[in-house]
PDB file of C-alpha atoms in Angstrom:
ATOM      1  CA  UNK A   1     197.712 153.760 102.762  1.00 43.00           C
ATOM      2  CA  UNK A   2     194.735 151.437 102.420  1.00 41.00           C
ATOM      3  CA  UNK A   3     191.947 150.834  99.950  1.00 41.00           C
ATOM      4  CA  UNK A   4     189.595 148.718 102.048  1.00 39.00           C
ATOM      5  CA  UNK A   5     188.829 147.606 105.595  1.00 37.00           C
ATOM      6  CA  UNK A   6     187.592 144.200 104.480  1.00 37.00           C
ATOM      7  CA  UNK A   7     189.106 141.062 105.981  1.00 39.00           C
ATOM      8  CA  UNK A   8     192.511 140.374 104.490  1.00 39.00           C
ATOM      9  CA  UNK A   9     195.018 137.621 104.049  1.00 36.00           C
ATOM     10  CA  UNK A  10     198.468 139.148 104.408  1.00 38.00           C
ATOM     11  CA  UNK A  11     200.940 138.236 101.681  1.00 41.00           C
ATOM     12  CA  UNK A  12     204.604 139.126 101.954  1.00 39.00           C
ATOM     13  CA  UNK A  13     206.315 140.250  98.752  1.00 43.00           C
ATOM     14  CA  UNK A  14     209.617 141.729  99.908  1.00 44.00           C
ATOM     15  CA  UNK A  15     211.369 138.344  99.603  1.00 43.00           C
ATOM     16  CA  UNK A  16     210.982 138.661  95.852  1.00 41.00           C
ATOM     17  CA  UNK A  17     213.205 141.744  95.884  1.00 42.00           C
ATOM     18  CA  UNK A  18     216.284 139.595  96.389  1.00 43.00           C
ATOM     19  CA  UNK A  19     215.924 138.305  92.850  1.00 45.00           C
ATOM     20  CA  UNK A  20     216.321 141.761  91.311  1.00 49.00           C
ATOM     21  CA  UNK A  21     213.800 144.256  89.896  1.00 50.00           C
ATOM     22  CA  UNK A  22     212.644 142.018  87.024  1.00 61.00           C
ATOM     23  CA  UNK A  23     211.979 139.017  89.274  1.00 74.00           C
ATOM     24  CA  UNK A  24     210.317 141.263  91.826  1.00 74.00           C
ATOM     25  CA  UNK A  25     208.050 142.691  89.148  1.00 80.00           C
ATOM     26  CA  UNK A  26     207.122 139.210  87.921  1.00 83.00           C
ATOM     27  CA  UNK A  27     206.309 138.040  91.448  1.00 86.00           C
ATOM     28  CA  UNK A  28     204.158 141.087  92.133  1.00 86.00           C
ATOM     29  CA  UNK A  29     202.393 140.606  88.801  1.00 86.00           C
ATOM     30  CA  UNK A  30     201.644 136.992  89.746  1.00 88.00           C
ATOM     31  CA  UNK A  31     200.338 137.950  93.189  1.00 88.00           C
ATOM     32  CA  UNK A  32     198.068 140.639  91.797  1.00 87.00           C
ATOM     33  CA  UNK A  33     196.772 138.299  89.091  1.00 85.00           C
ATOM     34  CA  UNK A  34     195.975 135.511  91.578  1.00 88.00           C
ATOM     35  CA  UNK A  35     194.603 137.771  94.298  1.00 88.00           C
ATOM     36  CA  UNK A  36     191.076 136.902  95.433  1.00 88.00           C
ATOM     37  CA  UNK A  37     188.349 139.564  95.892  1.00 85.00           C
ATOM     38  CA  UNK A  38     188.392 139.240  99.703  1.00 87.00           C
ATOM     39  CA  UNK A  39     192.183 139.488  99.990  1.00 90.00           C
ATOM     40  CA  UNK A  40     194.437 142.493 100.514  1.00 89.00           C
ATOM     41  CA  UNK A  41     198.010 142.515  99.280  1.00 89.00           C
ATOM     42  CA  UNK A  42     200.262 143.980 101.981  1.00 86.00           C
ATOM     43  CA  UNK A  43     203.437 145.821 100.935  1.00 84.00           C
ATOM     44  CA  UNK A  44     205.964 146.504 103.678  1.00 76.00           C
ATOM     45  CA  UNK A  45     207.336 149.649 102.016  1.00 80.00           C
ATOM     46  CA  UNK A  46     205.628 151.698  99.322  1.00 85.00           C
ATOM     47  CA  UNK A  47     208.923 153.026  97.964  1.00 82.00           C
ATOM     48  CA  UNK A  48     209.591 149.552  96.508  1.00 81.00           C
ATOM     49  CA  UNK A  49     207.056 150.501  93.823  1.00 85.00           C
ATOM     50  CA  UNK A  50     208.474 153.960  93.132  1.00 85.00           C
ATOM     51  CA  UNK A  51     209.492 153.439  89.509  1.00 86.00           C
ATOM     52  CA  UNK A  52     207.630 153.683  86.204  1.00 89.00           C
ATOM     53  CA  UNK A  53     207.348 149.941  85.566  1.00 88.00           C
ATOM     54  CA  UNK A  54     205.925 149.121  89.003  1.00 89.00           C
ATOM     55  CA  UNK A  55     203.506 152.058  88.962  1.00 90.00           C
ATOM     56  CA  UNK A  56     202.169 150.942  85.578  1.00 90.00           C
ATOM     57  CA  UNK A  57     201.821 147.431  86.966  1.00 88.00           C
ATOM     58  CA  UNK A  58     199.605 148.382  89.898  1.00 87.00           C
ATOM     59  CA  UNK A  59     197.467 150.687  87.749  1.00 88.00           C
ATOM     60  CA  UNK A  60     196.764 148.282  84.911  1.00 85.00           C
ATOM     61  CA  UNK A  61     195.940 145.190  86.986  1.00 81.00           C
ATOM     62  CA  UNK A  62     192.157 145.429  86.852  1.00 80.00           C
ATOM     63  CA  UNK A  63     189.942 142.340  86.879  1.00 77.00           C
ATOM     64  CA  UNK A  64     186.248 142.620  86.076  1.00 78.00           C
ATOM     65  CA  UNK A  65     186.458 146.372  86.460  1.00 79.00           C
ATOM     66  CA  UNK A  66     187.900 146.106  89.995  1.00 83.00           C
ATOM     67  CA  UNK A  67     191.424 146.994  91.043  1.00 85.00           C
ATOM     68  CA  UNK A  68     193.207 144.695  93.518  1.00 87.00           C
ATOM     69  CA  UNK A  69     193.073 145.862  97.126  1.00 90.00           C
ATOM     70  CA  UNK A  70     196.430 146.836  98.605  1.00 91.00           C
ATOM     71  CA  UNK A  71     197.789 148.073 101.911  1.00 90.00           C
ATOM     72  CA  UNK A  72     201.193 149.765 101.869  1.00 88.00           C
ATOM     73  CA  UNK A  73     203.386 151.588 104.355  1.00 83.00           C
ATOM     74  CA  UNK A  74     205.735 154.484 103.747  1.00 82.00           C
ATOM     75  CA  UNK A  75     208.086 156.416 106.016  1.00 74.00           C
ATOM     76  CA  UNK A  76     206.921 160.080 105.906  1.00 72.00           C
ATOM     77  CA  UNK A  77     210.543 161.206 105.607  1.00 69.00           C
ATOM     78  CA  UNK A  78     210.793 159.415 102.234  1.00 77.00           C
ATOM     79  CA  UNK A  79     209.316 161.111  99.182  1.00 82.00           C
ATOM     80  CA  UNK A  80     207.462 158.975  96.651  1.00 85.00           C
ATOM     81  CA  UNK A  81     205.746 160.001  93.427  1.00 89.00           C
ATOM     82  CA  UNK A  82     202.263 161.495  93.790  1.00 91.00           C
ATOM     83  CA  UNK A  83     200.969 159.266  90.992  1.00 92.00           C
ATOM     84  CA  UNK A  84     201.886 156.311  93.208  1.00 90.00           C
ATOM     85  CA  UNK A  85     200.156 157.582  96.353  1.00 90.00           C
ATOM     86  CA  UNK A  86     197.107 158.543  94.273  1.00 92.00           C
ATOM     87  CA  UNK A  87     196.613 154.837  93.537  1.00 91.00           C
ATOM     88  CA  UNK A  88     195.466 154.447  97.167  1.00 90.00           C
ATOM     89  CA  UNK A  89     192.014 155.750  98.063  1.00 89.00           C
ATOM     90  CA  UNK A  90     192.640 156.155 101.810  1.00 89.00           C
ATOM     91  CA  UNK A  91     195.704 157.772 103.378  1.00 87.00           C
ATOM     92  CA  UNK A  92     196.293 157.391 107.122  1.00 83.00           C
ATOM     93  CA  UNK A  93     199.106 159.196 108.956  1.00 78.00           C
ATOM     94  CA  UNK A  94     200.644 157.465 111.963  1.00 72.00           C
ATOM     95  CA  UNK A  95     202.655 159.784 114.181  1.00 73.00           C
ATOM     96  CA  UNK A  96     204.802 158.102 116.797  1.00 82.00           C
ATOM     97  CA  UNK A  97     204.099 155.016 118.875  1.00 87.00           C
ATOM     98  CA  UNK A  98     201.411 154.856 121.562  1.00 88.00           C
ATOM     99  CA  UNK A  99     202.622 153.515 124.891  1.00 91.00           C
ATOM    100  CA  UNK A 100     200.005 150.757 124.943  1.00 92.00           C
ATOM    101  CA  UNK A 101     197.793 148.762 122.616  1.00 91.00           C
ATOM    102  CA  UNK A 102     194.953 146.425 123.573  1.00 91.00           C
ATOM    103  CA  UNK A 103     195.509 142.688 123.418  1.00 90.00           C
ATOM    104  CA  UNK A 104     192.787 140.202 122.472  1.00 89.00           C
ATOM    105  CA  UNK A 105     191.446 140.327 126.032  1.00 91.00           C
ATOM    106  CA  UNK A 106     191.262 144.122 126.100  1.00 92.00           C
ATOM    107  CA  UNK A 107     194.273 144.456 128.397  1.00 94.00           C
ATOM    108  CA  UNK A 108     196.894 147.165 127.888  1.00 94.00           C
ATOM    109  CA  UNK A 109     200.223 145.799 126.655  1.00 95.00           C
ATOM    110  CA  UNK A 110     203.299 147.753 125.642  1.00 95.00           C
ATOM    111  CA  UNK A 111     203.371 148.522 121.932  1.00 93.00           C
ATOM    112  CA  UNK A 112     207.105 147.810 121.741  1.00 95.00           C
ATOM    113  CA  UNK A 113     206.442 144.283 123.016  1.00 95.00           C
ATOM    114  CA  UNK A 114     204.222 143.667 119.997  1.00 93.00           C
ATOM    115  CA  UNK A 115     206.697 145.067 117.468  1.00 94.00           C
ATOM    116  CA  UNK A 116     209.972 143.533 118.632  1.00 95.00           C
ATOM    117  CA  UNK A 117     211.214 140.125 117.469  1.00 94.00           C
ATOM    118  CA  UNK A 118     212.566 137.414 119.758  1.00 94.00           C
ATOM    119  CA  UNK A 119     216.092 137.852 118.386  1.00 94.00           C
ATOM    120  CA  UNK A 120     215.952 141.584 119.090  1.00 95.00           C
ATOM    121  CA  UNK A 121     214.557 140.916 122.566  1.00 96.00           C
ATOM    122  CA  UNK A 122     217.500 138.585 123.251  1.00 95.00           C
ATOM    123  CA  UNK A 123     219.942 141.428 122.584  1.00 95.00           C
ATOM    124  CA  UNK A 124     219.042 142.858 126.010  1.00 96.00           C
ATOM    125  CA  UNK A 125     220.472 141.481 129.253  1.00 95.00           C
ATOM    126  CA  UNK A 126     217.403 143.028 130.888  1.00 94.00           C
ATOM    127  CA  UNK A 127     214.434 144.070 128.786  1.00 96.00           C
ATOM    128  CA  UNK A 128     212.346 146.941 130.175  1.00 95.00           C
ATOM    129  CA  UNK A 129     209.557 147.909 127.752  1.00 95.00           C
ATOM    130  CA  UNK A 130     208.906 151.234 129.501  1.00 94.00           C
ATOM    131  CA  UNK A 131     212.537 152.298 129.121  1.00 95.00           C
ATOM    132  CA  UNK A 132     212.646 151.182 125.496  1.00 96.00           C
ATOM    133  CA  UNK A 133     209.431 153.067 124.783  1.00 94.00           C
ATOM    134  CA  UNK A 134     210.939 156.276 126.187  1.00 92.00           C
ATOM    135  CA  UNK A 135     213.845 155.935 123.749  1.00 92.00           C
ATOM    136  CA  UNK A 136     211.677 155.362 120.666  1.00 92.00           C
ATOM    137  CA  UNK A 137     208.453 157.251 121.447  1.00 80.00           C
ATOM    138  CA  UNK A 138     209.132 159.759 118.663  1.00 81.00           C
ATOM    139  CA  UNK A 139     209.388 157.059 116.002  1.00 88.00           C
ATOM    140  CA  UNK A 140     206.503 155.625 114.029  1.00 86.00           C
ATOM    141  CA  UNK A 141     206.073 151.868 113.668  1.00 87.00           C
ATOM    142  CA  UNK A 142     208.150 151.622 110.486  1.00 85.00           C
ATOM    143  CA  UNK A 143     210.976 153.695 111.936  1.00 88.00           C
ATOM    144  CA  UNK A 144     210.902 151.599 115.124  1.00 93.00           C
ATOM    145  CA  UNK A 145     211.254 148.393 113.139  1.00 93.00           C
ATOM    146  CA  UNK A 146     214.161 149.864 111.178  1.00 92.00           C
ATOM    147  CA  UNK A 147     215.802 150.989 114.435  1.00 94.00           C
ATOM    148  CA  UNK A 148     215.579 147.505 115.944  1.00 95.00           C
ATOM    149  CA  UNK A 149     216.969 145.935 112.762  1.00 94.00           C
ATOM    150  CA  UNK A 150     219.830 148.432 113.009  1.00 94.00           C
ATOM    151  CA  UNK A 151     220.469 147.335 116.607  1.00 95.00           C
ATOM    152  CA  UNK A 152     220.236 143.598 115.908  1.00 94.00           C
ATOM    153  CA  UNK A 153     222.754 143.903 113.075  1.00 94.00           C
ATOM    154  CA  UNK A 154     225.329 145.468 115.405  1.00 94.00           C
ATOM    155  CA  UNK A 155     225.114 143.663 118.747  1.00 93.00           C
ATOM    156  CA  UNK A 156     225.225 140.105 120.007  1.00 90.00           C
ATOM    157  CA  UNK A 157     222.886 138.637 122.623  1.00 91.00           C
ATOM    158  CA  UNK A 158     222.828 139.788 126.257  1.00 92.00           C
ATOM    159  CA  UNK A 159     224.060 143.344 125.816  1.00 94.00           C
ATOM    160  CA  UNK A 160     223.645 146.095 128.378  1.00 94.00           C
ATOM    161  CA  UNK A 161     220.481 148.141 127.707  1.00 95.00           C
ATOM    162  CA  UNK A 162     222.644 151.288 127.650  1.00 94.00           C
ATOM    163  CA  UNK A 163     224.611 149.927 124.683  1.00 95.00           C
ATOM    164  CA  UNK A 164     221.371 149.339 122.799  1.00 96.00           C
ATOM    165  CA  UNK A 165     219.889 152.719 123.733  1.00 95.00           C
ATOM    166  CA  UNK A 166     223.062 154.424 122.492  1.00 94.00           C
ATOM    167  CA  UNK A 167     222.697 152.597 119.175  1.00 95.00           C
ATOM    168  CA  UNK A 168     219.082 153.727 118.917  1.00 94.00           C
ATOM    169  CA  UNK A 169     220.231 157.300 119.552  1.00 92.00           C
ATOM    170  CA  UNK A 170     222.793 156.947 116.763  1.00 91.00           C
ATOM    171  CA  UNK A 171     220.070 155.630 114.461  1.00 91.00           C
ATOM    172  CA  UNK A 172     217.805 158.593 115.263  1.00 86.00           C
ATOM    173  CA  UNK A 173     220.567 161.204 115.049  1.00 80.00           C
ATOM    174  CA  UNK A 174     223.277 159.920 112.691  1.00 68.00           C
ATOM    175  CA  UNK A 175     224.863 163.371 112.405  1.00 49.00           C
ATOM    176  CA  UNK A 176     225.112 163.956 116.165  1.00 45.00           C
ATOM    177  CA  UNK A 177     228.241 161.835 116.647  1.00 47.00           C
ATOM    178  CA  UNK A 178     229.967 163.738 113.809  1.00 47.00           C
ATOM    179  CA  UNK A 179     229.513 167.106 115.501  1.00 43.00           C
ATOM    180  CA  UNK A 180     232.771 168.233 117.112  1.00 47.00           C
ATOM    181  CA  UNK A 181     233.474 171.440 118.992  1.00 43.00           C
ATOM    182  CA  UNK A 182     236.856 173.181 119.250  1.00 47.00           C
ATOM    183  CA  UNK A 183     238.720 172.209 122.464  1.00 50.00           C
ATOM    184  CA  UNK A 184     238.429 175.531 124.249  1.00 44.00           C
ATOM    185  CA  UNK A 185     235.911 177.294 126.482  1.00 47.00           C
ATOM    186  CA  UNK A 186     233.947 180.526 126.137  1.00 45.00           C
ATOM    187  CA  UNK A 187     236.516 182.419 128.225  1.00 50.00           C
ATOM    188  CA  UNK A 188     239.086 181.594 125.547  1.00 45.00           C
ATOM    189  CA  UNK A 189     236.749 183.014 122.908  1.00 41.00           C
ATOM    190  CA  UNK A 190     236.403 186.237 124.864  1.00 47.00           C
ATOM    191  CA  UNK A 191     240.186 186.653 125.033  1.00 47.00           C
ATOM    192  CA  UNK A 192     240.457 185.971 121.323  1.00 43.00           C
ATOM    193  CA  UNK A 193     237.716 188.503 120.625  1.00 47.00           C
ATOM    194  CA  UNK A 194     239.601 191.212 122.506  1.00 49.00           C
ATOM    195  CA  UNK A 195     242.753 190.267 120.607  1.00 47.00           C
ATOM    196  CA  UNK A 196     240.948 190.702 117.258  1.00 48.00           C
ATOM    197  CA  UNK A 197     241.553 187.072 116.312  1.00 43.00           C
ATOM    198  CA  UNK A 198     239.250 185.773 113.604  1.00 44.00           C
ATOM    199  CA  UNK A 199     237.099 183.198 115.415  1.00 38.00           C
ATOM    200  CA  UNK A 200     235.046 182.268 112.356  1.00 40.00           C
ATOM    201  CA  UNK A 201     237.935 180.428 110.767  1.00 38.00           C
ATOM    202  CA  UNK A 202     238.112 178.071 113.743  1.00 36.00           C
ATOM    203  CA  UNK A 203     234.578 176.871 113.107  1.00 36.00           C
ATOM    204  CA  UNK A 204     234.913 176.485 109.343  1.00 35.00           C
TER     205      UNK A 204
END
């Protein structure tokens, strides 16, 4: 969500969250109060503001009849209060990652190369951006960043790409590894059917 396309000076506020809600609120209040007219306050995740106190804070901070400009991101799978999203004049939906983005010279570069950190890159014994893109193409930028943080928290440096891709799959489908099927084949089911055995109980 964005309120303006004017030039902005990005300010990070998530570090304040470590001090607890009250400290976080005070830090955000200070940033909004000291924000200059040509600056945009960037919030990594909109759900950080999804409580009554924070919503009141961003609504009442008006200087000279002008509200501070803010840019915030939210995962579409996470629900936030409508009163919070209504604070933002422009809503932009980002679906998935494009394969390429343009660099400063107009050349195509892999999007994943621009979104991955050096520490995450070092997790791979061999880093192939095309292969990584194929594994994460269905994720948006926020989900991709969360996936790579998930990977980096679980592996050391120089891991096989397959190990990392399996972790990404687990991140995308956390319930898949919990799904277990009974250890018999369809022929066994047919025999049980003819024997009037209750198959439903086996899948309960």
